[in-house]
Coordinates of C-alpha atoms (C1' of nucleotides) in Angstrom, one line a residue:
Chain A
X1 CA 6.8 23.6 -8.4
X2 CA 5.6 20.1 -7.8
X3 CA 2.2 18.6 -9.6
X4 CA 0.5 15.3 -8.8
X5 CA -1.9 14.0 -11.2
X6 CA -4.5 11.7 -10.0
X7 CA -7.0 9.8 -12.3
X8 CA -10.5 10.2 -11.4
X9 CA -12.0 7.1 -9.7
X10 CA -9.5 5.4 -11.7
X11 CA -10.8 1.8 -11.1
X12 CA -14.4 2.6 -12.2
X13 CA -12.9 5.1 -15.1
X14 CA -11.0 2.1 -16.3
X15 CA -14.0 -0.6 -16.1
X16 CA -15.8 2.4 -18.2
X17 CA -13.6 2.8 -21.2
X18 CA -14.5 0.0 -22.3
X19 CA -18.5 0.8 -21.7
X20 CA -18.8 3.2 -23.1
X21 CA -22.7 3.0 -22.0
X22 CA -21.9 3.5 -18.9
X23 CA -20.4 7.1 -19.3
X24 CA -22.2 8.9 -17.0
X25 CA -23.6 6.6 -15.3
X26 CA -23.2 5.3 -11.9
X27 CA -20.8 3.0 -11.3
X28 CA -19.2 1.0 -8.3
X29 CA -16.0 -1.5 -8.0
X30 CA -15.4 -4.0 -5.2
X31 CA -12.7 -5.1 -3.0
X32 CA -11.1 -8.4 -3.2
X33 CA -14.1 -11.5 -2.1
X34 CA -16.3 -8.6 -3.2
X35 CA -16.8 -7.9 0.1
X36 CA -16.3 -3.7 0.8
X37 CA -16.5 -0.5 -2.3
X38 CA -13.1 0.5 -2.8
X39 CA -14.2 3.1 -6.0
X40 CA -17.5 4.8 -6.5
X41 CA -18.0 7.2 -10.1
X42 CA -19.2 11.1 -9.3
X43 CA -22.8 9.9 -9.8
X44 CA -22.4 6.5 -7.4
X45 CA -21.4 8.8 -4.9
X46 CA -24.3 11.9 -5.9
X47 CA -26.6 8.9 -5.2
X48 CA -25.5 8.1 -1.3
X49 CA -22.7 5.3 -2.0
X50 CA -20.3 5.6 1.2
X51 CA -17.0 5.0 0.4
X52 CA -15.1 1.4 2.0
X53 CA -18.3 0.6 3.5
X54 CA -19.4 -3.4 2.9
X55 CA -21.3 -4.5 -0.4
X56 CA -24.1 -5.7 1.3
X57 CA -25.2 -2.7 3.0
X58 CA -25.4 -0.4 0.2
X59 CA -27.1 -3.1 -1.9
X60 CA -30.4 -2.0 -1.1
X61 CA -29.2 1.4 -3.1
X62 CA -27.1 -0.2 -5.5
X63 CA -30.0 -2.4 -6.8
X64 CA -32.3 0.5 -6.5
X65 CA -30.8 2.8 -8.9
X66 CA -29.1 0.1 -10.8
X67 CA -25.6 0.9 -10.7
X68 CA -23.6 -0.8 -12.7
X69 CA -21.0 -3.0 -10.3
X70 CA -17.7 -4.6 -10.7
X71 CA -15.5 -7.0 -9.0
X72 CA -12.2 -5.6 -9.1
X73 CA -9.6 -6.6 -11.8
X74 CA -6.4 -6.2 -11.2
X75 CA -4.9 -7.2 -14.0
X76 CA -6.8 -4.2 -16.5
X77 CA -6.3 -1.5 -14.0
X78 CA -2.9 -2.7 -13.7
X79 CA -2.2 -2.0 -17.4
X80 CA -3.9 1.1 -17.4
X81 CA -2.2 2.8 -15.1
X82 CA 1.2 1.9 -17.1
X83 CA -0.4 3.2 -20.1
X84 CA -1.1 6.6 -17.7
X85 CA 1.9 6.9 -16.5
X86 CA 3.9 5.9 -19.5
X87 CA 2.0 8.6 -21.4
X88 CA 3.5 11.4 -18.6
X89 CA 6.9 9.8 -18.7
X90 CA 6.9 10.5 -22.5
X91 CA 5.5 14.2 -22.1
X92 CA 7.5 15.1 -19.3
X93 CA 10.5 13.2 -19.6
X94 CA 10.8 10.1 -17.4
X95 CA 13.2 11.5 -14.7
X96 CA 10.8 14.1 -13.7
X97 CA 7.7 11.6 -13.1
X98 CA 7.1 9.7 -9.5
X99 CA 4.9 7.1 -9.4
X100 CA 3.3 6.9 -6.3
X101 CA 0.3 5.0 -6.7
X102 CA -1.4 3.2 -8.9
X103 CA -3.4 5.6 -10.0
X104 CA -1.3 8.8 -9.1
X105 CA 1.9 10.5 -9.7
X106 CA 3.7 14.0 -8.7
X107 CA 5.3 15.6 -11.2
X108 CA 8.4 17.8 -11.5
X109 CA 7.9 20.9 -12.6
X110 CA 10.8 22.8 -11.9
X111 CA 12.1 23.5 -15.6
X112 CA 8.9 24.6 -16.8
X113 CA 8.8 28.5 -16.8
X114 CA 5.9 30.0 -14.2
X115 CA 3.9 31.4 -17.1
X116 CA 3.5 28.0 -18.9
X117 CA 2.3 25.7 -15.5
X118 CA -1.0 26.4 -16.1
X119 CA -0.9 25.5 -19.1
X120 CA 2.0 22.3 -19.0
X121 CA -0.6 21.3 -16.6
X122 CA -3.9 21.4 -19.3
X123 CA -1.8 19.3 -21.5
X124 CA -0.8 16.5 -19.3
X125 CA -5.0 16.5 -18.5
X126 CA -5.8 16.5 -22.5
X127 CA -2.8 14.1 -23.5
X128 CA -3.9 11.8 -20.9
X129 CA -7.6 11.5 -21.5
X130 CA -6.6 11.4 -25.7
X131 CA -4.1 8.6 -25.1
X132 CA -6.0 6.4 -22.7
X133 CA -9.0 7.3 -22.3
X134 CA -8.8 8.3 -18.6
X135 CA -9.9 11.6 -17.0
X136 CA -7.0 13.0 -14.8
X137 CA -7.1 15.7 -11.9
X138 CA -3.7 17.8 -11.8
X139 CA -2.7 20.4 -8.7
X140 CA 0.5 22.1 -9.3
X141 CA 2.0 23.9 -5.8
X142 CA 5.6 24.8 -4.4
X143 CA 5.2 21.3 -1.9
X144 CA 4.0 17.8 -2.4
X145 CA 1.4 18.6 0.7
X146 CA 0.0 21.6 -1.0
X147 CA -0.1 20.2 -4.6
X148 CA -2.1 17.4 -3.2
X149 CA -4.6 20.0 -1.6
X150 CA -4.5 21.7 -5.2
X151 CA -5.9 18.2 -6.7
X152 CA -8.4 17.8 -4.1
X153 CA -9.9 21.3 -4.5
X154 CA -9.7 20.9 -8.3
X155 CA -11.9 17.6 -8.1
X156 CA -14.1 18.9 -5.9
X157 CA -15.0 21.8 -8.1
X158 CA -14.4 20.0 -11.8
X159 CA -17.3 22.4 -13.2
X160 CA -14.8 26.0 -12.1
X161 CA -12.0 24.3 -12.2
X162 CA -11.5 21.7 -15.3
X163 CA -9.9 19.5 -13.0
X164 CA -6.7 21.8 -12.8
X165 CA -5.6 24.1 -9.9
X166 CA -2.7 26.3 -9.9
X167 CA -1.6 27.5 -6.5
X168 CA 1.7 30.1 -7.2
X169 CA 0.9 32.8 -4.9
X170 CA 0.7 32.9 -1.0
X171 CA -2.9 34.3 -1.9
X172 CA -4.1 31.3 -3.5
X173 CA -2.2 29.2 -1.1
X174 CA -3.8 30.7 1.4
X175 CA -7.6 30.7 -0.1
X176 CA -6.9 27.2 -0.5
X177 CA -5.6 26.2 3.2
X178 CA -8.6 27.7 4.2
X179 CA -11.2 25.8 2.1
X180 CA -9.4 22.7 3.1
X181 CA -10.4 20.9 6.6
X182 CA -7.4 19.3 8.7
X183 CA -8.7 15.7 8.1
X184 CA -8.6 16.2 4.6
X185 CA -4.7 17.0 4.7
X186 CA -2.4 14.7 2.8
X187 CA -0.6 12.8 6.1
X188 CA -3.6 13.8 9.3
X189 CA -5.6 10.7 9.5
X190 CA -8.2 10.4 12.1
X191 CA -5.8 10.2 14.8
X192 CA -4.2 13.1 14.4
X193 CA -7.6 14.9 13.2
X194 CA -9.5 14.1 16.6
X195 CA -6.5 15.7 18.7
X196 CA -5.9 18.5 16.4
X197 CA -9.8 19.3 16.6
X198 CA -9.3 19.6 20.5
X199 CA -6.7 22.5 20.2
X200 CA -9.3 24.1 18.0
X201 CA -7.2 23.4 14.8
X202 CA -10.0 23.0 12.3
X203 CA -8.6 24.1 9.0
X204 CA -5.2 23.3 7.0
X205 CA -4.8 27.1 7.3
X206 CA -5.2 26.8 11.3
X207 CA -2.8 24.3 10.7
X208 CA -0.6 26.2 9.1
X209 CA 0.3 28.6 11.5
X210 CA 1.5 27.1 14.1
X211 CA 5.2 26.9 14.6
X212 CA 7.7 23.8 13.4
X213 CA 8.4 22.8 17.4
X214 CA 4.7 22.8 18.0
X215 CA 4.7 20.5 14.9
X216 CA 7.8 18.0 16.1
X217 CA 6.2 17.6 20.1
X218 CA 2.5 17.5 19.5
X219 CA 2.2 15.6 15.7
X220 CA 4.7 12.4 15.8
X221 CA 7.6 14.2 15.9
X222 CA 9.7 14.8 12.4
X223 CA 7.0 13.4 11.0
X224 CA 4.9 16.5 12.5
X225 CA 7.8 19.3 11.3
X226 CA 7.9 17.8 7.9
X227 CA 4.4 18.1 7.4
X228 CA 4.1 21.7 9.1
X229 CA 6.9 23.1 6.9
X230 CA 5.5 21.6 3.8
X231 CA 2.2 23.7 4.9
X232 CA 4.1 26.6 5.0
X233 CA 5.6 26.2 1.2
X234 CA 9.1 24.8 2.2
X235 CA 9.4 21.1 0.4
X236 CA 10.2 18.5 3.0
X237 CA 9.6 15.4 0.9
X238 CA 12.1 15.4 -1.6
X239 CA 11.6 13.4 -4.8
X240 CA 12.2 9.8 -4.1
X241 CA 13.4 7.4 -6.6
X242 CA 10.3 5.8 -8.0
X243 CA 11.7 3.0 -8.5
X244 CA 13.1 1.8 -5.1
X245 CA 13.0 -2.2 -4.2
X246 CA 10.2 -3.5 -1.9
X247 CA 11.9 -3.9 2.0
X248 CA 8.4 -5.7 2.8
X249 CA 6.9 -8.3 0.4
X250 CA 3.5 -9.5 1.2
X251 CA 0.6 -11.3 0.4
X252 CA -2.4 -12.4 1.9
X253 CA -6.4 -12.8 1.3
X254 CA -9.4 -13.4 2.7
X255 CA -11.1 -17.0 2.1
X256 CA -14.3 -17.2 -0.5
X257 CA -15.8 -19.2 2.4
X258 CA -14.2 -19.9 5.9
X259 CA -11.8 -23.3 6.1
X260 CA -11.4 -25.6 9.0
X261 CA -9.0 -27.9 7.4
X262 CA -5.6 -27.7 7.7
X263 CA -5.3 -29.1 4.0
X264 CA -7.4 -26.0 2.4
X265 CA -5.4 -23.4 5.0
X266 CA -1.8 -25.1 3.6
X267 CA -2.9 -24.6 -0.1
X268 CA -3.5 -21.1 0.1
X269 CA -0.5 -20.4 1.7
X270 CA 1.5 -22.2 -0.7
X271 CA -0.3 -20.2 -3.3
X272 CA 0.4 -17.0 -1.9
X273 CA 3.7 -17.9 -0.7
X274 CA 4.2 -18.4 -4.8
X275 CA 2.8 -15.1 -5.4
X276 CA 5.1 -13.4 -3.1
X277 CA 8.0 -14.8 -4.8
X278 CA 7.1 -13.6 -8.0
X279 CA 7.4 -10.6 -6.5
X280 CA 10.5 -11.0 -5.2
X281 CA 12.1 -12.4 -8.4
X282 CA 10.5 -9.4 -10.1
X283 CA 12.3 -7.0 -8.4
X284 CA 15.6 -9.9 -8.7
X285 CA 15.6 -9.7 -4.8
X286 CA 15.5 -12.5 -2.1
X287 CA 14.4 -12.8 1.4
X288 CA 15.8 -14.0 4.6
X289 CA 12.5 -14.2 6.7
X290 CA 9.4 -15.7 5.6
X291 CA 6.3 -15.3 8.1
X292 CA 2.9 -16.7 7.8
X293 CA -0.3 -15.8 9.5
X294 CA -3.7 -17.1 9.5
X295 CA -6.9 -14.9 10.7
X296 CA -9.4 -17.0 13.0
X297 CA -13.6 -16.3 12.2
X298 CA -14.6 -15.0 15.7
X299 CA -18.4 -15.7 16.5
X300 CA -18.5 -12.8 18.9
X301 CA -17.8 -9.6 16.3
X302 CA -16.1 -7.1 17.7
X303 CA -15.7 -3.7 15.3
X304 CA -12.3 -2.6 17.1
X305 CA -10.9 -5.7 15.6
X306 CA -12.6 -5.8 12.1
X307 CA -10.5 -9.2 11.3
X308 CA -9.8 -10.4 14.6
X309 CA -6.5 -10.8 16.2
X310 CA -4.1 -12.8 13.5
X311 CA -2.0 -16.1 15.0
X312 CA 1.2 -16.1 13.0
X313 CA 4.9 -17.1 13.6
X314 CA 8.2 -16.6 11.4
X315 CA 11.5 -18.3 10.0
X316 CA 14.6 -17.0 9.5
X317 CA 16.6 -19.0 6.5
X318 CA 20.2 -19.5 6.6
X319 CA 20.2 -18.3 3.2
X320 CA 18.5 -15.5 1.6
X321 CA 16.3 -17.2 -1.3
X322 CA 13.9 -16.5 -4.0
X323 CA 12.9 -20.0 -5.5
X324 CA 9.4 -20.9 -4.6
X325 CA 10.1 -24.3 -3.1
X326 CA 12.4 -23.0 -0.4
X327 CA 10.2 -20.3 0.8
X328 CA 6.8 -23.2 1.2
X329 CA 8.9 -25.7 2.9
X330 CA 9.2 -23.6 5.8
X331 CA 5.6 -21.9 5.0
X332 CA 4.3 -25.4 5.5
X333 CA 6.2 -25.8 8.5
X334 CA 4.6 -22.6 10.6
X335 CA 1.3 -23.2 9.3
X336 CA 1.8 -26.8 11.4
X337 CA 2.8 -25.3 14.3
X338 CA -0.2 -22.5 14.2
X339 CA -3.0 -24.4 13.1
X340 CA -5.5 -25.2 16.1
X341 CA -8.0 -28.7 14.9
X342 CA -11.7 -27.3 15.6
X343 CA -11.4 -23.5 14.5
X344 CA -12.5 -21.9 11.3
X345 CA -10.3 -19.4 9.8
X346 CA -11.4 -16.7 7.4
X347 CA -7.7 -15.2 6.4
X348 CA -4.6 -16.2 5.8
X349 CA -1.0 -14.5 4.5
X350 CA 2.5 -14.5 4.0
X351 CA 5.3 -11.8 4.0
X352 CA 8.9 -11.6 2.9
X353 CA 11.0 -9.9 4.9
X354 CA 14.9 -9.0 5.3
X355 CA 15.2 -8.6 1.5
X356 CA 18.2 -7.9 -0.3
X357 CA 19.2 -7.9 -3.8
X358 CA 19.7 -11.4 -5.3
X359 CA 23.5 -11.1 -6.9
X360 CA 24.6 -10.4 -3.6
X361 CA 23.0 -13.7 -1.6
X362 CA 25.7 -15.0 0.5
X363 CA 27.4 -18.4 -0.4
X364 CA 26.1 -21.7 1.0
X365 CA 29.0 -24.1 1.4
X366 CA 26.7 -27.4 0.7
X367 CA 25.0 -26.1 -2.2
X368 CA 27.1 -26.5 -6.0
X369 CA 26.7 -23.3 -8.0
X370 CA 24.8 -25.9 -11.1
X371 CA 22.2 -26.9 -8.9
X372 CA 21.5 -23.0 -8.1
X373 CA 21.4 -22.4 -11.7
X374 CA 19.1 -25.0 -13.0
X375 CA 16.6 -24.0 -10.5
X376 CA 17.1 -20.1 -10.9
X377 CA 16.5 -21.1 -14.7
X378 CA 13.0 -23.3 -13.9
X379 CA 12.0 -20.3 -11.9
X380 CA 12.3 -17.7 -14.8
X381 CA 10.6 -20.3 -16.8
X382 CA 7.5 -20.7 -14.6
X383 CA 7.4 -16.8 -14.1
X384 CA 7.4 -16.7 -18.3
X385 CA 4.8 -19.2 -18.7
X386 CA 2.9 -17.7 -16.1
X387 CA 2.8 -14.2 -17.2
X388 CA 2.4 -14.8 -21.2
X389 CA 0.1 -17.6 -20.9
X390 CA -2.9 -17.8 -18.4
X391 CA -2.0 -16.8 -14.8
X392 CA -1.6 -20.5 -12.8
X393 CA -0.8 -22.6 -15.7
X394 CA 1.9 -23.7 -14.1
X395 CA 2.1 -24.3 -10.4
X396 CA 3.1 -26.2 -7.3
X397 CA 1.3 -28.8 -6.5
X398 CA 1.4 -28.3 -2.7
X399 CA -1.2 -25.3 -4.1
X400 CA -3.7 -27.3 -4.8
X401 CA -6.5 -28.2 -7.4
X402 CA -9.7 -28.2 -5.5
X403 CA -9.3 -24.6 -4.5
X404 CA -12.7 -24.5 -2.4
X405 CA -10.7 -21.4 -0.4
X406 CA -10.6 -19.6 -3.1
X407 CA -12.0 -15.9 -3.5
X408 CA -15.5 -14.7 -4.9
X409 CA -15.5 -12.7 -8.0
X410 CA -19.1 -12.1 -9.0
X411 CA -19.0 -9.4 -11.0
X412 CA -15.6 -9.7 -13.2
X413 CA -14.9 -7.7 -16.2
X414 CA -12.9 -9.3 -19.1
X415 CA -9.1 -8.5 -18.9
X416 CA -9.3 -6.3 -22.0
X417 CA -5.9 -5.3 -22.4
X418 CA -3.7 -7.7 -21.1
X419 CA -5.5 -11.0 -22.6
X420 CA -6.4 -12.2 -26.1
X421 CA -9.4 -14.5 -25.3
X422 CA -10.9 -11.2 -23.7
X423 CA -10.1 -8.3 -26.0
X424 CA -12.8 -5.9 -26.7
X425 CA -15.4 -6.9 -29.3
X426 CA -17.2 -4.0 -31.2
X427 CA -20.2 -5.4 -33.1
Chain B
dT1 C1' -25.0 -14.5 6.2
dC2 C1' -22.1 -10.8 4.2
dT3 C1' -16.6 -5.6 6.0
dG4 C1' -9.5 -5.5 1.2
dG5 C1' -4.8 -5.8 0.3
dG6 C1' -1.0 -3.9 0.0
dG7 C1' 2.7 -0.7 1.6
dT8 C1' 5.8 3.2 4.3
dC9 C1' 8.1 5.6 8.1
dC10 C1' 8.9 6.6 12.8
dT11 C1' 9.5 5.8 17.9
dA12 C1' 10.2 3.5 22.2
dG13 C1' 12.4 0.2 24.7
dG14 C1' 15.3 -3.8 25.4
dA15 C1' 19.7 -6.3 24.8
dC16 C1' 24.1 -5.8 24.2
dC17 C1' 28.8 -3.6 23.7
dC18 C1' 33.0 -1.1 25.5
Chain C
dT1 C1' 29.9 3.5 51.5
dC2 C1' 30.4 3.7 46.6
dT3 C1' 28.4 1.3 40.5
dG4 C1' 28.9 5.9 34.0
dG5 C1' 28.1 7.3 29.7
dG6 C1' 27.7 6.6 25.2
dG7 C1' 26.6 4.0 21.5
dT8 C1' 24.4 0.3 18.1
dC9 C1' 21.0 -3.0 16.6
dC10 C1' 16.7 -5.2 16.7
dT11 C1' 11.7 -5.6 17.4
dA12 C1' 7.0 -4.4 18.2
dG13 C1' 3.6 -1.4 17.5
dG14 C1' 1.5 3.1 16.0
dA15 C1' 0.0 6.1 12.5
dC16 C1' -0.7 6.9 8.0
dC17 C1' -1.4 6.3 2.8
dC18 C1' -4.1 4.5 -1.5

DNA sequence: TCTGGGGTCCTAGGACCC
DNA sequence: TCTGGGGTCCTAGGACCC
């Protein structure tokens, strides 16, 4: 048997522990520039608070009932969701937890005897909330796809439920297929939803049943089987490593306000090109390809194209690399050749591609091993500095001090956990 | 006026090889 | 007159996830 625990709006339940006013209450956290919802608590949502729809329309409502709102911060629901899953890992022994998410995980559950899931599965809810403070959903099933439908239904229902669903008979399972619409299964996104609707496939049960070819021709091929015989009870995913390397390393943001010079546009990518290869160095990897894009603001709005068509280009290195400076020279070099003098942009980003692990970076003739080193070693000591200190203390200067590109954050909540100039104060 | 930011996997089709 | 069959690698793009 298989379990995923899921937090409950886990960016709002994390703004709460530490407001503890707001228990109850409804509550709302933004996307990046504050521009769309990306979490909503039980009551935000009882009120009429669509989900990913834009700030500005559901202000009107938000104002109205005076729900509490939040721009999003990374850094605390970051640590939070170590402190999560780190409290499974020591419960459950680390080599039977996945992380998939940030705020999610499945569970092994294979050694623990079929009379004590239900109850494995009320201590991982309990342990959870005790340790962190964060209310967790928990669906245990033979498959990944039907443990997820578990956790759904067990949300759904918290006050019959507890937040914990067991499915272990083909009863249940079946009960549960049936209560569950096709859009609503893990891996059927609106695509697949509109076509399945037209064969008169409503329900993950109507689903179900049809047979593994049907699957394969008509639902993206083995991506369709795999998810048809994971219906049907037979596990199809198996359980990855959690803790596989990036292959795609990316970073990119809207602006706080649209640029039209080609000074702002370059400082931003050389900020985010430093990003990305923190990232990189994190997981002690380098890249081969760098590629940059930037977003032009289009006057005439067009809702097929939320962010417009993106202009980018690419370089491959002769050397894989991971120090900062190698990866903006070339940066700097694409965003010359895309730029266009007289257009506003609203978006720019960079991504690493062709990544591979950085002991095994292939030899540049013209290059001494010393000079290698030193840098490697002012690297490591930027990324220190960086992470103990105050994020940006140290930086390129090709990122720039005026910043005017720079993202809106109206509504941030103090970094609780991970900084002592913003720990909690009880008075 | 104002709509995020990351990722994954798969397939089709072209270039190229013997 | 008549021009195969099998394979690999790469890229772009689609669909999906949270």
């Amino acid at each position: 048997m298989i379990a995923i625990v899921d937090c409950n709006s886990f960016y709002c339940s994390c703004e709460r522990v530490f407001r503890p006013s707001l228990w109850n209450k409804p509550v709302v956290v933004l996307s990046n520039n504050d521009g769309c919802i990306i979490a909503r608590s039980d009551e935000a949502k009882a009120i009429g608070v669509g989900m990913a729809g834009p700030y500005f329309k559901a202000k009107p409502l938000i104002e109205q009932y005076g729900v509490a709102t939040f721009s999003s911060n990374y850094n605390l629901y970051g640590d939070m969701s170590w402190r999560v899953m780190e409290t499974l890992r020591v419960l459950m022994g680390k080599e039977h937890v996945e992380v998939y998410s940030v705020d999610e995980c499945f569970i092994n559950m294979e050694k623990v005897p079929k009379a004590q899931l239900q109850e494995m599965a009320e201590k991982m809810r309990d342990t959870v909330e005790m340790w962190t403070g964060i209310k967790v959903s928990v669906g245990v099933a033979p498959t990944k796809v039907l443990s997820k439908v578990a956790n759904r239904l067990a949300k759904k229902n918290k006050a019959a439920t507890n937040c914990v669903l067991l499915l272990d008979s083909p009863r249940k399972i079946e009960q549960a297929l049936q209560r569950t619409l096709v859009e609503d299964v893990w891996g059927v996104g609106g695509k697949s939803a509109e076509k399945l609707r037209r064969y008169n496939i409503l329900t993950a049960f109507d689903l179900s049943k049809r047979d593994l070819n049907w699957g394969r021709n008509n639902l993206g091929g083995v991506v369709g089987e795999r998810l048809l015989r994971e219906l049907k009870g037979e596990k199809s995913r198996i359980m990855e490593n959690p803790l596989v390397d990036k292959k795609v390393i990316a970073t990119t943001r809207m602006f706080g306000n649209p640029v039209k010079d080609i000074k702002s546009i370059k400082e931003a990518v050389a900020t985010y090109t430093t990003r990305a290869a923190e990232k990189l160095r994190r997981q002690h990897s380098a890249a081969k390809t760098i590629s940059v894009f930037v977003v032009p603001k289009e006057d005439n709005f067009n809702p097929r194209f939320r962010h417009g068509p993106s202009i980018g280009s690419y370089t491959t290195l002769p050397v894989a690399t991971s120090l900062t400076n190698e990866l903006i020279k070339p940066a700097m070099e694409i965003v010359d050749q895309i730029f266009e003098q007289g257009r506003t942009y609203k978006k720019a980003g960079v991504m690493l591609s062709s990544i591979v692990p950085d002991n095994s970076i292939q030899g540049n003739l013209f290059e001494t091993d010393n000079k290698k080193y030193e840098q490697r070693l002012l690297m490591s000591m930027m990324d220190n500095i960086n992470f103990s200190m105050r994020d940006d203390i140290l930086k390129f200067a090709s990122s720039g001090t005026s910043r005017n590109w720079k993202m809106q954050k109206n509504f941030h909540s103090p970094r609780y956990t991970t900084r002592w100039d913003e720990i909690c104060n009880v008075l």
